[in-house]
Amino acid sequence: MPQFVDVGNMSRWIQREGVERLMSGMIGYLEEDFRRWERFDKVPRIANHTPFGVIELMPTSDHETYAFKYVNGHPFNPARGFQTVTAFGVLADVDNGYPTFLAEMTLLTALRTAATSAMTAKTLARPGARCMAMIGAGSQAEFQALAFRAALGIEELRVFDVDSAAIGKLRRNLEPLGFRVMEASSTDEAVFGADIITTCTADKAQNTVLGSDQVRPGVHINAVGGDCPGKTELSAQILRRARVFVEYTEQTRIEGEIQQMEPDFPVVEYWKVLTGEEIGRRDEEEITIFDSVGFAIADFSALRFLRDSTAGTELQTFIDLVADPEDPKDLFSLVRSRRPVG
Ligand code: NAD
């Protein structure tokens, strides 16, 4: 029977280990899979768009293990009492096709998105970066902050959100953990003096959350919120001034910040930095951008990390998901009436 990690057990796991301790483990799994990028089956995710949001399926396989994630993105949800993003995911055995592991992935997606951002920032941000501006203080924000502290030592945050209650929530969550949080009244104020800028807003629109005049040389931009056709955060001028790193080019051209650019706009797939084919930041003045949209291989890594970390503990339960009759040709045996006929 497949193993299962539900929301309660996922929360217990994260509380027990702590987000920052989990980051180094998850980044390790991500780096391992990004280094063997070429081994994976890759396809842009399958998206069903509506005026309210999107529902997506994200499959991949390394020919031993298959994975997919179901995820939605509904920017108007919080105003209706629902979250913008929810998800669950599956690992399956390629050999017989049976699912082996199932997990909630709303929390896990926040962890993996933050871990991927932090992984890339390790080689793209200026060494010695200490201060991060955060534009958008919603569900992903605390996870991003903790990942950047774990990987880069960032403890100073300058935060702007159009909803001041979201900034208040972030302060209540992060100040007790030792972060210094400056509440900004505008994006201008937030980005002033910041070494890294994380944009993590939700709006189904081609926005300019960040303009070119707000970005000084040497800054690393971690652009997380633009992850759908018609949903961007950065001005095209910033992209032209920067070196842009992506997960999977084919998907990012549809969904990322670079959807605004010409089809051959130059980008670097980040896995090449890990294999040494490309270098990360080249000098102090370079503007670097991680145009994050979230790719299936990162979910594969996150599920693998969760499965291995919680194996043999009470955090995994069995889920009776696969109808598996004793005689594999006698599926009907599972529904045959046990009462004698007549
Ligand atoms: P959320 O709705 O919880 O938070 C978004 C926040 O952005 C809200 O507090 C909102 O008030 C704020 N906001 C909206 N427009 C703004 C603006 N112009 N300036 C400042 N703040 C603004 O959403 P979330 O779960 O935190 O997700 C944030 C974004 O990240 C979403 O767009 C989501 O689709 C995306 N996302 C991307 C990945 C990835 O892998 N790249 C993964 C998960 C989520």
PDB file of C-alpha atoms in Angstrom, residues 5 7-19 22 26 107-108 111 302 305-310 313 315:
ATOM      1  CA  VAL A   5       1.795  12.134   4.620  1.00  0.00           C
ATOM      2  CA  VAL A   7      -1.499  17.874   6.401  1.00  0.00           C
ATOM      3  CA  GLY A   8      -1.308  17.127  10.138  1.00  0.00           C
ATOM      4  CA  ASN A   9       1.785  14.981   9.779  1.00  0.00           C
ATOM      5  CA  MET A  10       3.399  17.436   7.355  1.00  0.00           C
ATOM      6  CA  SER A  11       2.888  20.213   9.928  1.00  0.00           C
ATOM      7  CA  ARG A  12       4.324  17.999  12.692  1.00  0.00           C
ATOM      8  CA  TRP A  13       7.367  17.171  10.540  1.00  0.00           C
ATOM      9  CA  ILE A  14       8.083  20.842   9.776  1.00  0.00           C
ATOM     10  CA  GLN A  15       7.511  21.901  13.413  1.00  0.00           C
ATOM     11  CA  ARG A  16       9.726  19.101  14.708  1.00  0.00           C
ATOM     12  CA  GLU A  17      12.606  19.737  12.300  1.00  0.00           C
ATOM     13  CA  GLY A  18      12.199  23.489  11.752  1.00  0.00           C
ATOM     14  CA  VAL A  19      12.009  25.126   8.311  1.00  0.00           C
ATOM     15  CA  LEU A  22      14.825  21.206   6.446  1.00  0.00           C
ATOM     16  CA  MET A  26      15.893  19.863   0.636  1.00  0.00           C
ATOM     17  CA  LEU A 107       3.101  23.251   2.709  1.00  0.00           C
ATOM     18  CA  LEU A 108       5.630  21.190   0.765  1.00  0.00           C
ATOM     19  CA  LEU A 111       9.178  24.683   1.264  1.00  0.00           C
ATOM     20  CA  ALA A 302      10.716  17.610  -2.565  1.00  0.00           C
ATOM     21  CA  PHE A 305      13.165  14.278   0.403  1.00  0.00           C
ATOM     22  CA  LEU A 306       9.919  14.072   2.373  1.00  0.00           C
ATOM     23  CA  ARG A 307       9.555  10.338   1.719  1.00  0.00           C
ATOM     24  CA  ASP A 308      13.123   9.565   2.797  1.00  0.00           C
ATOM     25  CA  SER A 309      13.093  11.885   5.818  1.00  0.00           C
ATOM     26  CA  THR A 310       9.855  10.516   7.250  1.00  0.00           C
ATOM     27  CA  THR A 313       8.209   7.126  11.392  1.00  0.00           C
ATOM     28  CA  LEU A 315       4.419  10.573  10.116  1.00  0.00           C
TER      29      LEU A 315
END
